[in-house]
CSV table of C-alpha atoms and ligand atoms in Angstrom, one decimal:
chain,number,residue,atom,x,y,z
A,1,UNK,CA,0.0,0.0,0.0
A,2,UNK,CA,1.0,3.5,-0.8
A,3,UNK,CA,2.2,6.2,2.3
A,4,UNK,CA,0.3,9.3,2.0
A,5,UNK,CA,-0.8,11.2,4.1
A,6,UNK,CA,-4.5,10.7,4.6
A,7,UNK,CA,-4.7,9.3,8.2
A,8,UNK,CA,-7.1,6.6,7.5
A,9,UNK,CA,-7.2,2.8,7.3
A,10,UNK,CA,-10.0,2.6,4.3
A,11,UNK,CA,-8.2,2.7,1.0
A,12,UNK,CA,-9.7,4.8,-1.6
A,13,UNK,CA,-8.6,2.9,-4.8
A,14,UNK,CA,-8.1,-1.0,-4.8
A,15,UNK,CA,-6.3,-1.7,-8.0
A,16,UNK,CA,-6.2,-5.4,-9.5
A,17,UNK,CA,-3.3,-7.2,-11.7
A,18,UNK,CA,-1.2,-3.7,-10.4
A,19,UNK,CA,1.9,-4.7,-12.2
A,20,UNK,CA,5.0,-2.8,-11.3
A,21,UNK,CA,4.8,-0.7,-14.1
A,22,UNK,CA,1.0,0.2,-12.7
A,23,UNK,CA,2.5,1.4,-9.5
A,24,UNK,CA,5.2,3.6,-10.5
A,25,UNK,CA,3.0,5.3,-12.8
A,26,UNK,CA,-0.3,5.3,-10.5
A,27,UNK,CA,2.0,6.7,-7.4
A,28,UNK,CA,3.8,9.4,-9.6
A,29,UNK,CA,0.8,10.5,-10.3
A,30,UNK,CA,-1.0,10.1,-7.2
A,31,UNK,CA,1.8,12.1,-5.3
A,32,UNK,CA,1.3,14.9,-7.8
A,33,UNK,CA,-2.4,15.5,-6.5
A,34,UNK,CA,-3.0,18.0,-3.8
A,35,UNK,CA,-4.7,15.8,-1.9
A,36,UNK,CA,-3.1,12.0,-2.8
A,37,UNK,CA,-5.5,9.2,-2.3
A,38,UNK,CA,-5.1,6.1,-0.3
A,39,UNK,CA,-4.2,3.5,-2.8
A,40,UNK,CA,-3.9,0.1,-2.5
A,41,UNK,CA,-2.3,-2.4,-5.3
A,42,UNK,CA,-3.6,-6.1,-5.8
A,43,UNK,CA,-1.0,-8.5,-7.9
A,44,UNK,CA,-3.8,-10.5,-8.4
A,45,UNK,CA,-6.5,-10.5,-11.4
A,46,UNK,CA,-10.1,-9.5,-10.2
A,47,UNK,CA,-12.5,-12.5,-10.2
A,48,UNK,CA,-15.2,-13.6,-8.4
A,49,UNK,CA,-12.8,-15.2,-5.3
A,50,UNK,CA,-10.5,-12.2,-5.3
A,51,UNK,CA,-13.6,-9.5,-5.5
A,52,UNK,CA,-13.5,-9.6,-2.1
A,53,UNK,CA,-10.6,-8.0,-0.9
A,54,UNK,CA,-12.2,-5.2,-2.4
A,55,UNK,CA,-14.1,-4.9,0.5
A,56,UNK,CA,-14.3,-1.2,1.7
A,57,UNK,CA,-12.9,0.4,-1.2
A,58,UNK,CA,-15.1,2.8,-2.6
A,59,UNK,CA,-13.7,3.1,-5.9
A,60,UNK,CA,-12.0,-0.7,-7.9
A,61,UNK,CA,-9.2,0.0,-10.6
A,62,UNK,CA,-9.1,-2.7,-12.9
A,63,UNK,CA,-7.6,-3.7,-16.4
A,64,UNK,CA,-8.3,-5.7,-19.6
A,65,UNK,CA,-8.1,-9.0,-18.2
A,66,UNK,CA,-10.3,-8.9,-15.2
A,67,UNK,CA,-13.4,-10.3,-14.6
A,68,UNK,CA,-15.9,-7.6,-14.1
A,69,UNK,CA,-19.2,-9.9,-14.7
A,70,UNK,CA,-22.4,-9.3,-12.5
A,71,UNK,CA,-21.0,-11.9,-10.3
A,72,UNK,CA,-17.9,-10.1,-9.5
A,73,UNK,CA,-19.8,-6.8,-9.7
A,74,UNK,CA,-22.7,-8.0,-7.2
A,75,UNK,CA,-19.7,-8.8,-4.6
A,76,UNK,CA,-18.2,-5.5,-4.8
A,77,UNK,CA,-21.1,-3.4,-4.8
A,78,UNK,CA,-22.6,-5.5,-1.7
A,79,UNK,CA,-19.2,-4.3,-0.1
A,80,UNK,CA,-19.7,-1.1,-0.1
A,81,UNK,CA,-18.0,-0.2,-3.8
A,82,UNK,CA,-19.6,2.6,-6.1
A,83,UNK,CA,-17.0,3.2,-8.7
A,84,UNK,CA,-15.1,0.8,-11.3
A,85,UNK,CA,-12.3,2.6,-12.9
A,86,UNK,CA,-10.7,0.7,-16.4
A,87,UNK,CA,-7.7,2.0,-16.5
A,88,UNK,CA,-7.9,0.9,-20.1
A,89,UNK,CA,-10.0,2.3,-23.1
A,90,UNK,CA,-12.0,-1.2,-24.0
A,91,UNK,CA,-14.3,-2.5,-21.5
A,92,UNK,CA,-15.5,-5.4,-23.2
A,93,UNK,CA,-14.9,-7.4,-20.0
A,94,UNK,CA,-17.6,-5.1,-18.3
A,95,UNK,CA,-21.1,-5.8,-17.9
A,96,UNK,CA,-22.7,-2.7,-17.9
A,97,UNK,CA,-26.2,-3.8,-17.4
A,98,UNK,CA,-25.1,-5.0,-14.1
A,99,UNK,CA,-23.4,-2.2,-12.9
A,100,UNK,CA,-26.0,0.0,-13.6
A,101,UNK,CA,-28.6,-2.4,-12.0
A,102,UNK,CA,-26.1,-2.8,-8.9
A,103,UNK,CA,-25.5,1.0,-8.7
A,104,UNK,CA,-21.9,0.8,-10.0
A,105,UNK,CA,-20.4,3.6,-12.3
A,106,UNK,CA,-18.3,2.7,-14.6
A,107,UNK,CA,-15.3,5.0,-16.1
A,108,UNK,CA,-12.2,4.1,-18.6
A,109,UNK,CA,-9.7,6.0,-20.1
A,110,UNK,CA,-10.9,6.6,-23.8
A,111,UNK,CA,-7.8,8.1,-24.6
A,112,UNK,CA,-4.3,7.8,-23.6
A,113,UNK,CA,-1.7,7.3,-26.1
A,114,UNK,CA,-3.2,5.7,-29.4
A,115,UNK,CA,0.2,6.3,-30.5
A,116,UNK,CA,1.4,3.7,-28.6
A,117,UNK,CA,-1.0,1.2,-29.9
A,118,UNK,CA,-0.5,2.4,-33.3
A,119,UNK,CA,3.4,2.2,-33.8
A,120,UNK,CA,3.8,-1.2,-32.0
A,121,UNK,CA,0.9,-2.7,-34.5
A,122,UNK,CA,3.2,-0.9,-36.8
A,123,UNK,CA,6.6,-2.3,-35.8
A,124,UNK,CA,5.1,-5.9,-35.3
A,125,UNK,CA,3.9,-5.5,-39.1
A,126,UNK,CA,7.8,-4.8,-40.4
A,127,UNK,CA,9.2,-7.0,-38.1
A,128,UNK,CA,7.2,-9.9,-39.1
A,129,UNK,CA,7.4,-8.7,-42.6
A,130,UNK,CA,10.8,-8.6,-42.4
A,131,UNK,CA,11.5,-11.7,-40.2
A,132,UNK,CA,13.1,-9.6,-37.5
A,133,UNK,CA,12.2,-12.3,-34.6
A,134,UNK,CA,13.9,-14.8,-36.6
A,135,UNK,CA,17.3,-12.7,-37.9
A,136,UNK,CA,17.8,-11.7,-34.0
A,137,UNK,CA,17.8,-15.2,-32.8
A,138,UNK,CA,19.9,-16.1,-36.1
A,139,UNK,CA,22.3,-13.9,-35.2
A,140,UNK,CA,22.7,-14.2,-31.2
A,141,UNK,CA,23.2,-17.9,-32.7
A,142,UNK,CA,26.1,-17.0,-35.2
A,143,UNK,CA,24.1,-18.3,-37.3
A,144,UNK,CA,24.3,-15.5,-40.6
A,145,UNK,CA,22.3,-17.1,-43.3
A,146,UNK,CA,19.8,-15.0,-44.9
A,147,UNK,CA,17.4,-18.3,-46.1
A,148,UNK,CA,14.1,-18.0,-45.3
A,149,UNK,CA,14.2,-14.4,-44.2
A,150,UNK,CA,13.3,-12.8,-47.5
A,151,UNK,CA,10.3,-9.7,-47.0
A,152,UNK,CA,8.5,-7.4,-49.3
A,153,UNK,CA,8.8,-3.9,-50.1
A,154,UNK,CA,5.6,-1.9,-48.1
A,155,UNK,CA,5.7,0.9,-50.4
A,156,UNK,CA,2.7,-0.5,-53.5
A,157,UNK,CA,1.0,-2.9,-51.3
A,158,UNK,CA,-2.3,-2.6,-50.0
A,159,UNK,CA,-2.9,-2.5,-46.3
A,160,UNK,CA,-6.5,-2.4,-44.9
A,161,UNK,CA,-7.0,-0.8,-41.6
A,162,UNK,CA,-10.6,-2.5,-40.0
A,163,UNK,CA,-11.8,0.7,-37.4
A,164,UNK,CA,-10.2,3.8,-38.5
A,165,UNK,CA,-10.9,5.3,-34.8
A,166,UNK,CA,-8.1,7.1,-32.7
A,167,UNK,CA,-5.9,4.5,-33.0
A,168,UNK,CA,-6.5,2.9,-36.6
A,169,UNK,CA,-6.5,6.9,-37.8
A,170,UNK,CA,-2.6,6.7,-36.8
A,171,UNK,CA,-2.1,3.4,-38.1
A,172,UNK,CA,-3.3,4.2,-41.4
A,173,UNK,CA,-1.5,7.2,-42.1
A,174,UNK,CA,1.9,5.8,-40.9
A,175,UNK,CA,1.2,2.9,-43.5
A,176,UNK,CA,0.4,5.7,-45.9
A,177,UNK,CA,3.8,7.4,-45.1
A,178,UNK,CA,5.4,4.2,-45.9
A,179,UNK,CA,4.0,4.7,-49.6
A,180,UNK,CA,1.1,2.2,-49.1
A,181,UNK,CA,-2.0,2.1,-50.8
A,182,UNK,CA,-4.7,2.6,-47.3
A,183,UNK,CA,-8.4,1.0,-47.6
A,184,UNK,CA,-10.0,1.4,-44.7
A,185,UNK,CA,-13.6,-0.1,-43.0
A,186,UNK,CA,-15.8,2.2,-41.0
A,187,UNK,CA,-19.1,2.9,-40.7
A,188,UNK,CA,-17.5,6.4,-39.9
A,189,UNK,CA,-15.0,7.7,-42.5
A,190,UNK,CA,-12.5,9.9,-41.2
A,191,UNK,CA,-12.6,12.9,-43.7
A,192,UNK,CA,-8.5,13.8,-43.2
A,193,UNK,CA,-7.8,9.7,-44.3
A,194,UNK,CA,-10.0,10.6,-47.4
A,195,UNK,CA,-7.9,13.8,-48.1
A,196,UNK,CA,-4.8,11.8,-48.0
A,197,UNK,CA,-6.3,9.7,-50.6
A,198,UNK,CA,-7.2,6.4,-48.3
A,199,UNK,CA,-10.8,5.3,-49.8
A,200,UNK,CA,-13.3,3.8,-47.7
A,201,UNK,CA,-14.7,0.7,-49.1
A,202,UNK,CA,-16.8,-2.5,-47.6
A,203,UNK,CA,-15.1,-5.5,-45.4
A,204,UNK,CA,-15.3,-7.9,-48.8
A,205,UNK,CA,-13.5,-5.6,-50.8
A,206,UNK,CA,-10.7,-5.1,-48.2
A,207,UNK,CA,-10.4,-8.7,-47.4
A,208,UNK,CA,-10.0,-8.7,-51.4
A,209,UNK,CA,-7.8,-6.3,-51.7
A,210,UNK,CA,-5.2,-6.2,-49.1
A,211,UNK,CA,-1.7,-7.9,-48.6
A,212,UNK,CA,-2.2,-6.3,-45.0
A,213,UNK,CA,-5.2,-6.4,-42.9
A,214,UNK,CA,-4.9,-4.6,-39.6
A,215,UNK,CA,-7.7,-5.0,-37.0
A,216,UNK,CA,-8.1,-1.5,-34.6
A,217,UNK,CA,-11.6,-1.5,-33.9
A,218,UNK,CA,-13.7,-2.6,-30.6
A,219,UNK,CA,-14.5,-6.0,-29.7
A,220,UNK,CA,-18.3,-5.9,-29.7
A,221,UNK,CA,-21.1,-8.2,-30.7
A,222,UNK,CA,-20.9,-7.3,-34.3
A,223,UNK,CA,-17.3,-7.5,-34.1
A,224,UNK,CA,-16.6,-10.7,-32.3
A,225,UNK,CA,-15.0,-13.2,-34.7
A,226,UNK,CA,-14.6,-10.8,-37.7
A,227,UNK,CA,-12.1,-12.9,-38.7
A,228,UNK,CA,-13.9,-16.4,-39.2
A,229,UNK,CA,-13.2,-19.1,-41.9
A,230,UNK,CA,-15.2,-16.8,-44.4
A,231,UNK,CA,-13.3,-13.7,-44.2
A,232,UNK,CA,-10.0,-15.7,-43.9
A,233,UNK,CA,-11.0,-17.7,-47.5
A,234,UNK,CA,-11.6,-14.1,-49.0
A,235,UNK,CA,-8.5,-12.8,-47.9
A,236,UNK,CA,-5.9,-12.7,-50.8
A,237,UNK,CA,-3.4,-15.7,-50.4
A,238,UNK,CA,-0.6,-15.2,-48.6
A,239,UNK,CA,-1.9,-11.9,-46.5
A,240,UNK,CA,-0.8,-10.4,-43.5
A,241,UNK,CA,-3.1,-10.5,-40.8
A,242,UNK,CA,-2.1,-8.2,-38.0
A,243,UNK,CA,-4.5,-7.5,-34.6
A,244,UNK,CA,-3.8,-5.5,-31.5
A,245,UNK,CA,-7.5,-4.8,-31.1
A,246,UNK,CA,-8.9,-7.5,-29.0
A,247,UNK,CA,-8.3,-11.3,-29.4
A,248,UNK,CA,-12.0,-12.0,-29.8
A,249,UNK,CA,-12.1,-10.3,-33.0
A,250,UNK,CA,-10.2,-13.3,-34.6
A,251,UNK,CA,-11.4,-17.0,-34.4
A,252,UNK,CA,-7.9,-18.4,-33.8
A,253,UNK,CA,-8.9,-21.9,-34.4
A,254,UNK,CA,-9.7,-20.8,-38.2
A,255,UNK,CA,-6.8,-18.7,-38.3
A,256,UNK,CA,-4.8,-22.0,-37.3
A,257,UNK,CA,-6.2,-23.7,-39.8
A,258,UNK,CA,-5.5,-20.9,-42.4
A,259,UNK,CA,-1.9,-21.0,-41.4
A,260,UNK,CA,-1.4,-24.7,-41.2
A,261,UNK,CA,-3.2,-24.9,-45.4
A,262,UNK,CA,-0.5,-22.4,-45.7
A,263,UNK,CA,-3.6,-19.9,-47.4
A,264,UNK,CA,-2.8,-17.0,-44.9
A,265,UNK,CA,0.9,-15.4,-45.4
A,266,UNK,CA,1.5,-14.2,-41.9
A,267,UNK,CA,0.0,-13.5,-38.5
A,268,UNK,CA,1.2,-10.7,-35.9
A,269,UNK,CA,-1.2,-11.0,-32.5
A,270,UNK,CA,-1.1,-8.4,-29.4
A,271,UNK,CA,-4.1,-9.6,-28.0
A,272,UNK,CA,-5.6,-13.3,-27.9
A,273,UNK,CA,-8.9,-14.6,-27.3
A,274,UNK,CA,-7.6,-16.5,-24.2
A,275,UNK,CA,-5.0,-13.9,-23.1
A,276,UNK,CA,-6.8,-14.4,-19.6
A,277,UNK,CA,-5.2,-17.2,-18.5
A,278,UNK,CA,-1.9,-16.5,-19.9
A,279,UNK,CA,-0.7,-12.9,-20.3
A,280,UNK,CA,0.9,-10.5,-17.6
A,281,UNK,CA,2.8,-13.1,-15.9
A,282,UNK,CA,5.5,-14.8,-16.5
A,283,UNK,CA,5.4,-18.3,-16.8
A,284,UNK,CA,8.5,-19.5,-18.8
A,285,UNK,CA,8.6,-22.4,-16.3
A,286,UNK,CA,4.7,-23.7,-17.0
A,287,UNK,CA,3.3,-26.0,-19.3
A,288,UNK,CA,1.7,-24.1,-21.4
A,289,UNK,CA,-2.2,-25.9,-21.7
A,290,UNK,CA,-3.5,-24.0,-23.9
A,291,UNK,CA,-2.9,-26.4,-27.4
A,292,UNK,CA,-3.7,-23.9,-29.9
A,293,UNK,CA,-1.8,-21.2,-28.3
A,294,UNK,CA,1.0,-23.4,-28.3
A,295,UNK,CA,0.8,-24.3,-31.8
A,296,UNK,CA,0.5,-20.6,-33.0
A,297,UNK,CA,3.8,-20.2,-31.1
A,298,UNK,CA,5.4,-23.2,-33.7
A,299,UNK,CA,4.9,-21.0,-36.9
A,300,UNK,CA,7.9,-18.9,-37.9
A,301,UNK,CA,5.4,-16.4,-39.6
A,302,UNK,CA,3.9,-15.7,-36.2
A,303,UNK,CA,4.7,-13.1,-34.1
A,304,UNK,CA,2.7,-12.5,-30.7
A,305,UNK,CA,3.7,-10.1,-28.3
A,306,UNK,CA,1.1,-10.0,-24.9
A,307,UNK,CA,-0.9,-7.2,-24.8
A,308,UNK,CA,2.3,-4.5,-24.7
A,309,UNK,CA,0.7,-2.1,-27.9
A,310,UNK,CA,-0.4,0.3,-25.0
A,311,UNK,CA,3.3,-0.1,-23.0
A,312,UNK,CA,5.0,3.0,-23.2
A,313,UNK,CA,6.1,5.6,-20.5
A,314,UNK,CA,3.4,8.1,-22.1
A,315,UNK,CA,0.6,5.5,-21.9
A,316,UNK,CA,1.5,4.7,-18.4
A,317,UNK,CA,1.6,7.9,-17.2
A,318,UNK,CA,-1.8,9.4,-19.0
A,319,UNK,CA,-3.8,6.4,-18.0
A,320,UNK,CA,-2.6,7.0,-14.2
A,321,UNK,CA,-3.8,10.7,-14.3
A,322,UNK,CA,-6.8,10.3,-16.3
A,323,UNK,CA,-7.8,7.2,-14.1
A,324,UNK,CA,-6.8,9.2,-10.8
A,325,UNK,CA,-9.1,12.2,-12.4
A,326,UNK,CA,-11.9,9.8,-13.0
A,327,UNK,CA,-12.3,8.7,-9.4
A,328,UNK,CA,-12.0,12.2,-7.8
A,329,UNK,CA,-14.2,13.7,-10.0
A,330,UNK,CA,-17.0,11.0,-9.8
A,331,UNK,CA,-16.8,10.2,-5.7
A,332,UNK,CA,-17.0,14.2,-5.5
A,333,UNK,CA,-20.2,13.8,-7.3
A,334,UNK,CA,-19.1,16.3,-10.4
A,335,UNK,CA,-20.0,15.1,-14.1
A,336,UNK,CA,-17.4,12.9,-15.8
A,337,UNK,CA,-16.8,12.4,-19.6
A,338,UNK,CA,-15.4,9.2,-19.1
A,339,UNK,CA,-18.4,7.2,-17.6
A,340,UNK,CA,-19.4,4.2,-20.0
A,341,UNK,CA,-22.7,3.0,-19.4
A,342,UNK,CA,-25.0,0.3,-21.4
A,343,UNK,CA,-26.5,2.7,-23.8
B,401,NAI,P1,-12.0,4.3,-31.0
B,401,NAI,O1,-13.3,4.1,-30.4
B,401,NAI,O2,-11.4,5.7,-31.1
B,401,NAI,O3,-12.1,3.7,-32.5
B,401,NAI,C1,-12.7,2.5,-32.9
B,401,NAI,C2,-13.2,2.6,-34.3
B,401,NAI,O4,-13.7,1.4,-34.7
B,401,NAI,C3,-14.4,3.6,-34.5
B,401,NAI,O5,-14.1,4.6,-35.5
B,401,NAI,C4,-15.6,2.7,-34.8
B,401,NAI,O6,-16.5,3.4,-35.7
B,401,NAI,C5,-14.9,1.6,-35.5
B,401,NAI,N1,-15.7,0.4,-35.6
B,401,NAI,C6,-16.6,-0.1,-34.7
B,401,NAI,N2,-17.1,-1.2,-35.2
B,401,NAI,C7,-16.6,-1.4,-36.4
B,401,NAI,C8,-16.7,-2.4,-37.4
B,401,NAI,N3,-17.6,-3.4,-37.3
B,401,NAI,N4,-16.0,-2.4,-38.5
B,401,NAI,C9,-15.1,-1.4,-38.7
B,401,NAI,N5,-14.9,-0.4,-37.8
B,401,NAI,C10,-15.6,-0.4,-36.7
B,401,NAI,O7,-11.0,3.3,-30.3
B,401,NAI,P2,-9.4,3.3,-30.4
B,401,NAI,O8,-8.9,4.1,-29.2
B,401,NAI,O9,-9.0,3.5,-31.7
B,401,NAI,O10,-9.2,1.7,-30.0
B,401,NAI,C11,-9.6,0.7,-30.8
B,401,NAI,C12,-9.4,-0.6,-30.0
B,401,NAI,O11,-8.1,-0.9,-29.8
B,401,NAI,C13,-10.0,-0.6,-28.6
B,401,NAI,O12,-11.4,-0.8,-28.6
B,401,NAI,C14,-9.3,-1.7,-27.9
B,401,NAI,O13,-10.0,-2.9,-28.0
B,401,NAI,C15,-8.0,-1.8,-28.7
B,401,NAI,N6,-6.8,-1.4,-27.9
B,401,NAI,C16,-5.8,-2.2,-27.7
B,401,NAI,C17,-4.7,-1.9,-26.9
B,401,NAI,C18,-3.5,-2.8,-26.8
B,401,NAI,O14,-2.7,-2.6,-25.9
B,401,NAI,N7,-3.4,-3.8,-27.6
B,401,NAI,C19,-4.6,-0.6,-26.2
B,401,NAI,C20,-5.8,0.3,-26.5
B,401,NAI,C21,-6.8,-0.1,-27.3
């Protein structure tokens, strides 16, 4: 637990899966405040047999992977909480019906450094592309042969970018500064994009079109499993297939299968539909159990980092201040931009 200098045993904030990271930035910040709150960091992921050690917080920080279901959310609110803070801009994981049946406000951080998200989607993209994963472990090896590692130029290929929103907006027009031709999927277009010449054009004729499909929108209902055995088969042969949105918006058993048929070119992942059980900790001396994770990690055209897009001193830092802002402004009763509710 943090020192400040509120005399009081009740924290303000309990924050789950608080990684070190979490707790430089959050107390920075924190100490910065004229009035620091009491914060208290949890190692572990919220679920419904951790949601207790909530109890007395007012306010529960929590991040991608934790379970914020009714179940979890009925325990905390029956223990007193009124406030969870995402300190994250999806909330996919939320049930927001619940919390606004149980009383619970919900707040995220919409915004904090989209270009974070959108150079590391770029840099797996040319790394993969360009086999980096494979010529650094080459080379650490002494081993200097150049089979196998052959790439293609990005300037003249077409990369699609799926949800041209803060993040894909970036995306798109670093692709574009690397002489690509941009297609992009939104139901809303993005007039700047269009002045830069990036056309706006359905799913089918991006999945036709590109070499490079990059996924940057939400994971909602409409958006879980965009990427299914359908969309895969109209992909051009041999594509790129990059996502750092959410790992729902792929169906990595048909992405498996593409891969294994040898139909889709390459695959760079930040997120993963069962990241849960696996990301944020280190477990280099596990078994991994999960079989199709484990098989995706025997391709050499796979690359997966976990869940790092948003992992950059900036990031940290905004998504401390705007989550510490959240909670003050909302337990002081004033209106807050960030709420998310289910409408
Ligand atoms: P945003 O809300 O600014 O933009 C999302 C865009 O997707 C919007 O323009 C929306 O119209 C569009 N969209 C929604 N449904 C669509 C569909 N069916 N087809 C095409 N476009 C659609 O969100 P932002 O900040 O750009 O973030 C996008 C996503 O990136 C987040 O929802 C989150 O899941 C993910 N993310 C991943 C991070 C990481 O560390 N890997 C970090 C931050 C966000």
């Amino acid at each position: 637990m943090s020192s400040t200098s509120r005399n009081t045993s009740v924290h303000d904030i309990v924050l789950f899966s608080a990684k070190p990271y979490d707790r430089a930035a959050f107390d920075e910040a924190n100490q910065a405040l004229d009035a620091p709150l009491v914060l208290e960091y949890l190692d572990t992921r919220l679920t419904e047999q951790t949601a207790p050690l909530a109890a007395g917080a007012t306010s529960v920080c929590a991040f991608v992977n934790d379970d914020v279901s009714e179940a979890v959310l009925r325990t905390l609110a029956e223990a007193g909480t009124r406030l969870v803070a995402m300190r994250c801009a999806g909330y996919n994981n939320v049930d927001l019906d619940a919390a606004g049946r149980l009383g619970v406000t919900v707040v995220r951080v919409p915004s904090y450094s989209p270009n974070a998200v959108a150079e590391h989607t770029l840099a797996l993209m040319l790394a993969l592309n360009r086999k980096i994963h494979r010529a650094h472990n080459r080379v650490r090896d002494g081993n200097f042969s150049l089979d196998g590692l052959v790439g293609f130029d990005m300037a003249g290929k077409t990369a699609a970018v799926i949800g041209t929103g803060k993040i894909g907006v970036i995306v798109a027009r670093l692709l574009w500064h690397l002489r690509c031709e941009v297609v992009a999927v939104d139901p809303f277009e993005d007039d700047h994009l269009r002045e830069l010449g990036v056309s706006y054009v359905s799913l089918d004729e991006a999945f036709q079109r590109a070499d490079i499909v990059t996924l940057n929108c939400p994971l909602t209902a409409d958006t879980h499993h965009l990427i299914d055995e359908a969309a895969l088969e109209a992909m051009k042969p041999g594509a790129m297939l990059v996502n750092t949105g959410r790992g729902a918006l792929v169906d990595t058993n048909a992405v498996l299968a593409s891969l294994k048929s040898g139909r889709l070119g390459s695959l760079a992942l930040d997120v993963y539909e069962e990241e849960g059980d696996l990301f944020f900790e280190d477990r280099s001396d596990e078994i991994i159990d999960d079989d199709v994770f484990a098989r995706l990690l025997t391709f050499p055209n796979v690359l997966i980092t976990a869940h790092q897009a948003f992992l950059t001193r900036e990031a940290l830092t905004a998504i401390a201040e705007t989550t510490l802002g959240n909670v003050r402004t909302v337990t002081a009763g004033g209106t807050c931009d960030n709420v998310v509710d289910a409408n």
